[in-house]
CSV table of C-alpha atoms in Angstrom, one decimal:
chain,number,residue,atom,x,y,z
C,1,MET,CA,-10.2,-3.1,14.0
C,2,ASN,CA,-10.2,-0.4,11.4
C,3,ALA,CA,-6.5,-0.6,10.2
C,4,HIS,CA,-6.3,3.2,8.9
C,5,LEU,CA,-5.4,4.4,12.3
C,6,PRO,CA,-5.9,8.1,13.2
C,7,PHE,CA,-3.1,10.7,12.4
C,8,ALA,CA,-2.5,11.7,16.1
C,9,GLY,CA,-1.9,7.8,17.2
C,10,TRP,CA,1.0,7.4,14.8
C,11,LEU,CA,2.8,10.6,15.7
C,12,ILE,CA,3.0,9.8,19.4
C,13,CYS,CA,4.2,6.5,18.8
C,14,ALA,CA,7.3,7.4,16.8
C,15,ALA,CA,9.8,6.9,19.9
C,16,LEU,CA,8.5,3.1,19.8
C,17,ILE,CA,9.6,2.4,16.3
C,18,VAL,CA,12.9,0.6,15.5
C,19,PRO,CA,15.3,1.1,12.3
C,20,ARG,CA,14.4,-1.4,9.6
C,21,LEU,CA,17.1,-4.1,8.9
C,22,VAL,CA,16.7,-4.7,4.9
C,23,SER,CA,16.3,-3.2,1.9
C,24,ALA,CA,13.6,-3.0,-0.7
C,25,THR,CA,12.3,-6.4,-2.2
C,26,GLU,CA,13.2,-7.1,-5.7
C,27,TYR,CA,11.5,-9.5,-8.1
C,28,PRO,CA,12.2,-10.8,-11.4
C,29,LEU,CA,10.1,-9.4,-13.9
C,30,PRO,CA,7.6,-11.7,-15.1
C,31,ALA,CA,6.3,-12.2,-18.9
C,32,GLU,CA,4.0,-9.7,-20.3
C,33,ASN,CA,1.3,-12.1,-20.0
C,34,SER,CA,1.9,-12.7,-16.2
C,35,ARG,CA,1.5,-10.6,-13.1
C,36,LEU,CA,2.2,-13.0,-10.2
C,37,ILE,CA,5.3,-12.3,-8.3
C,38,GLY,CA,6.9,-13.4,-5.1
C,39,GLU,CA,5.9,-16.0,-2.4
C,40,ASN,CA,4.6,-15.5,1.0
C,41,THR,CA,6.6,-16.4,3.9
C,42,THR,CA,6.0,-16.9,7.7
C,43,ALA,CA,7.7,-15.4,10.8
C,44,GLN,CA,7.7,-15.9,14.6
C,45,VAL,CA,7.0,-12.9,16.6
C,46,PRO,CA,10.2,-12.3,18.9
C,47,ASN,CA,9.8,-11.8,22.8
C,48,ASP,CA,11.1,-8.2,22.7
C,49,LYS,CA,8.0,-6.4,23.4
C,50,ARG,CA,8.4,-4.2,20.2
C,51,PRO,CA,5.3,-3.2,18.0
C,52,LEU,CA,4.2,-4.9,14.8
C,53,GLU,CA,6.0,-2.2,12.7
C,54,SER,CA,9.6,-3.7,13.9
C,55,ILE,CA,8.4,-6.9,12.1
C,56,ALA,CA,7.0,-5.1,9.0
C,57,ALA,CA,10.3,-2.9,8.7
C,58,ARG,CA,12.4,-6.0,9.0
C,59,TYR,CA,10.6,-7.8,6.1
C,60,GLN,CA,10.1,-4.7,4.1
C,61,VAL,CA,6.4,-4.6,4.3
C,62,GLY,CA,3.9,-2.0,5.1
C,63,LEU,CA,2.1,-1.9,8.5
C,64,LEU,CA,-1.4,-2.2,6.8
C,65,ASN,CA,-0.2,-4.9,4.6
C,66,MET,CA,0.8,-7.0,7.9
C,67,LEU,CA,-2.7,-6.1,9.6
C,68,GLU,CA,-4.5,-7.3,6.3
C,69,ALA,CA,-2.6,-10.7,6.2
C,70,ASN,CA,-2.9,-11.3,9.9
C,71,PRO,CA,-6.2,-10.1,11.1
C,72,GLY,CA,-6.7,-9.8,14.7
C,73,THR,CA,-2.9,-9.0,15.6
C,74,ASP,CA,-2.3,-6.4,18.1
C,75,PRO,CA,-0.2,-3.7,16.3
C,76,TRP,CA,1.3,-2.4,19.6
C,77,LEU,CA,2.1,-5.7,21.2
C,78,PRO,CA,1.8,-8.8,19.1
C,79,ALA,CA,1.8,-12.1,21.1
C,80,ALA,CA,5.4,-13.4,21.4
C,81,GLY,CA,5.7,-16.6,19.8
C,82,SER,CA,2.8,-16.4,17.5
C,83,GLU,CA,3.3,-16.9,13.8
C,84,LEU,CA,2.8,-14.3,11.3
C,85,THR,CA,2.3,-14.4,7.3
C,86,ILE,CA,4.6,-12.0,5.6
C,87,PRO,CA,2.8,-11.0,2.5
C,88,HIS,CA,5.6,-11.2,-0.2
C,89,GLN,CA,3.5,-12.5,-3.0
C,90,MET,CA,1.4,-10.0,-4.9
C,91,LEU,CA,-0.1,-9.3,-8.5
C,92,LEU,CA,1.5,-6.5,-10.7
C,93,PRO,CA,-1.0,-3.4,-10.9
C,94,ASP,CA,-2.8,-3.5,-14.3
C,95,THR,CA,-0.5,-0.6,-15.8
C,96,LYS,CA,2.1,0.2,-18.0
C,97,ARG,CA,5.3,-1.4,-16.8
C,98,GLU,CA,7.4,1.8,-16.7
C,99,GLY,CA,9.0,4.0,-14.4
C,100,ILE,CA,7.3,4.4,-10.9
C,101,VAL,CA,3.9,3.0,-10.3
C,102,VAL,CA,2.1,3.6,-7.1
C,103,ASN,CA,-1.1,1.7,-6.2
C,104,LEU,CA,-2.6,3.8,-3.3
C,105,ALA,CA,-5.1,0.9,-2.2
C,106,GLU,CA,-2.1,-1.5,-1.3
C,107,LEU,CA,0.3,1.3,0.0
C,108,ARG,CA,3.1,0.2,-2.5
C,109,LEU,CA,5.4,1.8,-4.9
C,110,TYR,CA,6.7,-0.5,-8.0
C,111,TYR,CA,9.8,0.9,-9.8
C,112,TYR,CA,10.7,-0.7,-12.8
C,113,PRO,CA,14.4,0.0,-13.8
C,114,LYS,CA,14.9,0.9,-17.5
C,115,GLY,CA,16.6,-1.8,-19.3
C,116,GLU,CA,16.4,-4.4,-16.3
C,117,ASN,CA,14.2,-7.3,-16.1
C,118,LYS,CA,13.1,-6.8,-12.6
C,119,VAL,CA,10.7,-4.7,-10.4
C,120,ILE,CA,11.3,-3.3,-7.1
C,121,VAL,CA,8.5,-2.8,-4.4
C,122,TYR,CA,8.6,-0.3,-1.6
C,123,PRO,CA,6.1,0.2,1.1
C,124,ILE,CA,4.8,3.8,1.3
C,125,GLY,CA,2.8,5.9,3.2
C,126,ILE,CA,0.2,8.2,1.6
C,127,GLY,CA,-2.4,10.9,2.1
C,128,GLN,CA,-4.7,11.0,5.1
C,129,GLN,CA,-8.5,11.1,4.8
C,130,GLY,CA,-9.6,14.3,3.5
C,131,ILE,CA,-6.1,15.3,1.7
C,132,MET,CA,-5.9,11.9,-0.2
C,133,THR,CA,-2.9,11.4,-2.7
C,134,PRO,CA,-4.5,11.6,-6.1
C,135,SER,CA,-4.6,9.6,-9.1
C,136,MET,CA,-2.3,10.7,-11.9
C,137,VAL,CA,0.0,10.0,-14.4
C,138,THR,CA,3.1,12.5,-14.6
C,139,ARG,CA,6.8,12.7,-14.4
C,140,ILE,CA,9.6,13.5,-12.0
C,141,SER,CA,10.2,17.1,-12.5
C,142,GLN,CA,12.9,17.7,-10.0
C,143,LYS,CA,15.2,15.7,-7.9
C,144,ILE,CA,16.0,17.4,-4.5
C,145,PRO,CA,18.8,16.3,-2.0
C,146,GLY,CA,18.8,17.8,1.6
C,147,PRO,CA,14.9,19.2,1.1
C,148,THR,CA,13.6,21.8,3.3
C,149,TRP,CA,10.1,21.6,4.4
C,150,THR,CA,7.8,24.7,4.8
C,151,PRO,CA,4.5,23.7,6.2
C,152,THR,CA,1.2,25.3,4.7
C,153,PRO,CA,-1.1,27.1,7.0
C,154,ASN,CA,-3.6,24.0,6.7
C,155,ILE,CA,-0.7,21.6,7.6
C,156,ARG,CA,0.3,23.8,10.7
C,157,LYS,CA,-3.3,24.1,11.8
C,158,ARG,CA,-3.8,20.6,11.4
C,159,TYR,CA,-0.8,19.8,13.6
C,160,ALA,CA,-1.8,22.2,16.3
C,161,GLN,CA,-4.9,20.5,16.6
C,162,GLU,CA,-3.0,17.4,17.7
C,163,GLY,CA,-0.8,19.6,20.2
C,164,VAL,CA,2.2,19.8,17.9
C,165,LYS,CA,3.6,23.2,17.0
C,166,LEU,CA,5.5,23.3,13.7
C,167,PRO,CA,8.1,25.9,12.9
C,168,ALA,CA,7.8,28.1,9.9
C,169,VAL,CA,10.5,26.3,8.0
C,170,PHE,CA,12.3,23.0,8.6
C,171,PRO,CA,15.9,23.2,7.6
C,172,ALA,CA,17.5,20.5,5.6
C,173,GLY,CA,19.2,17.5,7.7
C,174,PRO,CA,18.3,14.6,9.5
C,175,ASP,CA,15.6,16.0,11.5
C,176,ASN,CA,13.6,17.2,8.7
C,177,PRO,CA,10.1,15.2,8.4
C,178,MET,CA,10.9,15.2,4.6
C,179,GLY,CA,14.0,13.2,5.3
C,180,LEU,CA,17.0,13.8,3.1
C,181,PHE,CA,15.8,13.1,-0.3
C,182,ALA,CA,12.8,14.3,-2.2
C,183,LEU,CA,11.4,13.6,-5.9
C,184,ARG,CA,9.0,16.5,-6.9
C,185,LEU,CA,6.0,15.5,-9.3
C,186,ALA,CA,5.1,17.6,-12.2
C,187,TRP,CA,1.3,17.0,-11.5
C,188,GLY,CA,-0.6,20.2,-10.7
C,189,SER,CA,1.5,23.0,-9.2
C,190,GLY,CA,4.3,20.5,-8.2
C,191,HIS,CA,3.2,20.1,-4.5
C,192,TYR,CA,3.3,16.6,-4.5
C,193,LEU,CA,6.5,14.9,-3.8
C,194,ILE,CA,8.0,11.4,-3.2
C,195,HIS,CA,10.1,11.8,-0.2
C,196,GLY,CA,11.6,10.3,2.9
C,197,THR,CA,10.9,10.9,6.7
C,198,ASN,CA,12.7,11.6,9.7
C,199,ALA,CA,11.3,8.7,11.5
C,200,ASP,CA,10.4,5.1,10.9
C,201,PHE,CA,6.8,5.1,11.2
C,202,GLY,CA,3.7,5.5,9.2
C,203,ILE,CA,5.2,3.5,6.3
C,204,GLY,CA,2.1,1.4,5.1
C,205,MET,CA,-0.4,3.8,6.7
C,206,ARG,CA,-2.1,7.0,5.6
C,207,VAL,CA,-0.2,9.7,7.6
C,208,SER,CA,1.0,12.1,5.0
C,209,SER,CA,-0.3,15.5,3.9
C,210,GLY,CA,-0.8,14.2,0.4
C,211,CYS,CA,2.8,13.1,-0.6
C,212,ILE,CA,4.0,9.7,-1.0
C,213,ARG,CA,6.7,8.6,2.0
C,214,LEU,CA,9.3,6.1,1.9
C,215,ARG,CA,11.6,4.9,4.7
C,216,PRO,CA,14.9,6.7,4.6
C,217,ASP,CA,17.1,3.8,2.8
C,218,ASP,CA,14.4,3.2,0.3
C,219,ILE,CA,14.1,6.9,-0.8
C,220,GLU,CA,17.9,7.2,-1.1
C,221,ALA,CA,18.1,4.1,-3.1
C,222,LEU,CA,15.0,5.3,-5.2
C,223,PHE,CA,16.6,8.8,-5.5
C,224,ASN,CA,19.9,7.3,-7.0
C,225,SER,CA,18.1,5.2,-9.3
C,226,VAL,CA,15.8,7.5,-11.1
C,227,SER,CA,16.4,10.5,-13.3
C,228,GLU,CA,14.2,13.5,-14.0
C,229,ASN,CA,11.3,12.9,-16.5
C,230,THR,CA,11.0,9.6,-15.2
C,231,ARG,CA,7.2,8.5,-15.9
C,232,VAL,CA,5.3,8.4,-12.7
C,233,GLN,CA,1.5,6.8,-12.6
C,234,VAL,CA,-0.5,6.7,-9.5
C,235,VAL,CA,-3.6,4.4,-9.4
C,236,ASN,CA,-6.0,3.2,-6.9
C,237,GLN,CA,-6.6,-0.5,-7.5
C,238,PRO,CA,-8.0,-2.3,-4.6
C,239,VAL,CA,-8.8,-5.3,-6.5
C,240,LYS,CA,-6.3,-6.9,-8.7
C,241,TYR,CA,-6.8,-9.9,-10.7
C,242,ALA,CA,-4.8,-12.2,-13.4
C,243,ILE,CA,-5.0,-15.2,-15.5
C,244,GLU,CA,-1.6,-16.5,-15.4
C,245,PRO,CA,0.1,-18.3,-18.5
C,246,ASP,CA,-0.6,-21.9,-16.6
C,247,GLY,CA,-4.3,-21.1,-16.6
C,248,LYS,CA,-4.4,-20.3,-12.8
C,249,ARG,CA,-6.7,-17.6,-11.9
C,250,TYR,CA,-5.8,-15.1,-9.3
C,251,ILE,CA,-7.7,-12.3,-7.3
C,252,GLU,CA,-6.0,-10.0,-4.6
C,253,VAL,CA,-8.2,-7.8,-2.6
C,254,HIS,CA,-7.1,-5.0,-0.3
C,255,GLN,CA,-9.2,-2.9,1.9
C,256,PRO,CA,-10.1,0.3,-0.1
C,257,LEU,CA,-9.1,3.7,1.1
C,258,SER,CA,-11.7,5.2,3.5
C,259,ARG,CA,-12.8,8.8,3.0
C,260,ASN,CA,-14.1,9.8,6.5
C,261,GLU,CA,-14.1,8.4,10.0
C,262,GLN,CA,-17.2,6.6,9.5
C,263,ASP,CA,-16.0,4.4,6.8
C,264,ASP,CA,-14.9,1.0,7.9
C,265,PRO,CA,-12.5,-0.3,5.1
C,266,GLN,CA,-13.0,-3.8,5.8
C,267,THR,CA,-16.7,-3.6,4.9
C,268,MET,CA,-17.2,-0.4,2.7
C,269,PRO,CA,-17.7,-1.0,-1.1
C,270,LEU,CA,-15.4,-2.4,-3.5
C,271,PRO,CA,-15.1,-1.1,-7.3
C,272,LEU,CA,-16.0,-3.9,-9.8
C,273,SER,CA,-15.2,-3.0,-13.2
C,274,LYS,CA,-16.8,-4.7,-16.3
C,275,ALA,CA,-13.7,-6.7,-17.1
C,276,LEU,CA,-13.2,-7.9,-13.4
C,277,LYS,CA,-17.3,-8.8,-13.1
C,278,ARG,CA,-16.4,-10.9,-16.5
C,279,PHE,CA,-13.7,-12.6,-14.5
C,280,ILE,CA,-16.1,-13.3,-11.5
C,281,ASN,CA,-18.8,-14.8,-13.6
C,282,SER,CA,-16.4,-17.1,-15.8
C,283,SER,CA,-17.2,-20.6,-15.8
C,284,GLU,CA,-13.4,-21.3,-14.9
C,285,SER,CA,-13.9,-19.1,-11.7
C,286,ASP,CA,-15.2,-20.3,-8.5
C,287,LYS,CA,-17.5,-17.7,-7.3
C,288,ALA,CA,-17.8,-18.9,-3.8
C,289,ILE,CA,-14.0,-18.4,-3.4
C,290,ILE,CA,-14.4,-15.0,-4.9
C,291,GLU,CA,-16.9,-13.8,-2.8
C,292,ALA,CA,-15.1,-15.0,0.3
C,293,ALA,CA,-11.8,-13.1,-0.9
C,294,LEU,CA,-13.8,-10.0,-1.6
C,295,LYS,CA,-14.9,-10.2,1.8
C,296,ARG,CA,-11.8,-11.2,3.6
C,297,ARG,CA,-9.6,-8.7,1.8
C,298,SER,CA,-6.3,-10.3,2.9
C,299,GLY,CA,-4.3,-8.2,0.4
C,300,MET,CA,-2.8,-11.5,-0.8
C,301,PRO,CA,-3.3,-13.4,-4.3
C,302,VAL,CA,-6.1,-16.0,-3.7
C,303,LEU,CA,-6.3,-18.9,-6.3
C,304,VAL,CA,-9.8,-19.0,-7.6
C,305,ASN,CA,-10.0,-21.8,-10.2
C,306,LEU,CA,-13.1,-23.9,-10.2
C,307,GLY,CA,-12.1,-26.9,-8.6
C,308,GLU,CA,-8.8,-26.0,-7.4
C,309,ALA,CA,-7.7,-26.3,-3.7
C,310,VAL,CA,-7.0,-23.0,-2.0
C,311,ASN,CA,-5.6,-21.7,1.1
C,312,HIS,CA,-8.6,-21.2,3.1
C,313,ASP,CA,-6.6,-19.2,5.9
C,314,GLN,CA,-6.5,-16.3,3.3
C,315,ILE,CA,-10.3,-16.1,2.5
C,316,ALA,CA,-11.8,-17.2,5.5
C,317,PRO,CA,-14.1,-14.5,6.7
C,318,GLN,CA,-13.8,-12.8,10.0
C,319,ASN,CA,-16.7,-13.4,12.5
C,320,ALA,CA,-17.2,-10.1,13.2
C,321,LEU,CA,-17.9,-9.0,9.7
C,322,GLU,CA,-21.1,-8.9,8.0
C,323,SER,CA,-21.9,-10.4,4.8
C,324,ALA,CA,-20.9,-8.7,1.7
C,325,GLN,CA,-23.5,-7.5,-0.6
C,326,GLU,CA,-23.2,-7.0,-4.4
C,327,HIS,CA,-24.7,-3.9,-6.1
C,328,GLU,CA,-25.3,-4.0,-9.6
C,329,THR,CA,-25.7,-0.5,-11.4
C,330,GLY,CA,-25.3,-1.1,-15.0
C,331,GLN,CA,-22.6,1.5,-15.3
C,332,GLU,CA,-18.7,0.8,-15.9
C,333,SER,CA,-18.1,0.2,-12.5
C,334,ALA,CA,-20.3,-1.5,-9.6
C,335,THR,CA,-19.2,-2.0,-6.2
C,336,ILE,CA,-19.6,-5.0,-3.6
C,337,GLY,CA,-19.6,-4.6,0.1
C,338,LYS,CA,-21.6,-2.7,2.6
C,339,SER,CA,-24.1,0.0,1.2
């Protein structure tokens, strides 16, 4: 299943989504030479005939993260009584630990409160195919309580193709698709924002027009925590890896962002930097486990030390997938996956 679902499918399902029940996930900040945070948990699907999004919201996880961790799960009607992995363990992105960091590939926002030894992680929605959220290093230029929304002609046209007629201007208030709070980014002409939503759907999915979308309580908490000029870095790192202080080596692989309808995020190529290839080829790394993790793309850290026991449920390839192929290019970044 291609987890990057079409734009129209998520518009029509808004009425099925229930409110989330918990706030953002906070983690103690690890030492500078460590990037592993959190622990995975499990949950049983209740017999309430609600979609997977209701469970994702309850545990403050994005929908795509749930689908990566639990392949084959029906997003509309997960089997009652089945056990799901809740992916609460992760590696911090390879970035400066300051302000806001967004990793597009994992659809998560990391907030590092100044002077506090913690990181707060929020699931997010990002830009659709063709209107992708760009990578950038910028800052918050404006905090906007009660934003209005003026859809651009292109946005109005795209919604019209899905049978939705947009008004010229959405006034501020609970029915505004931007929610009740917005943070404008200084990048470009200032048309990218971190904002809320008027419906709890699409978080952890690619459904926006390029902005970064949070659940209502999450954007309110973030809005009240940050100040103007807070640093914001947006990266696209589908493959993260780390060597922890105790010598344990981990790799975390997410589905890369598809660029068109023909792309299959489960088999399309993954970027492999020179540093990552050195990590893979190290005598201390188990290449077989790494290759399986690159193919499985579970979105969860996998222990890859040579000779170490691992959780094979996280790396066992799906039967329907083709074998991954490595492409050496001799450039700064190579790829692995389907050519």
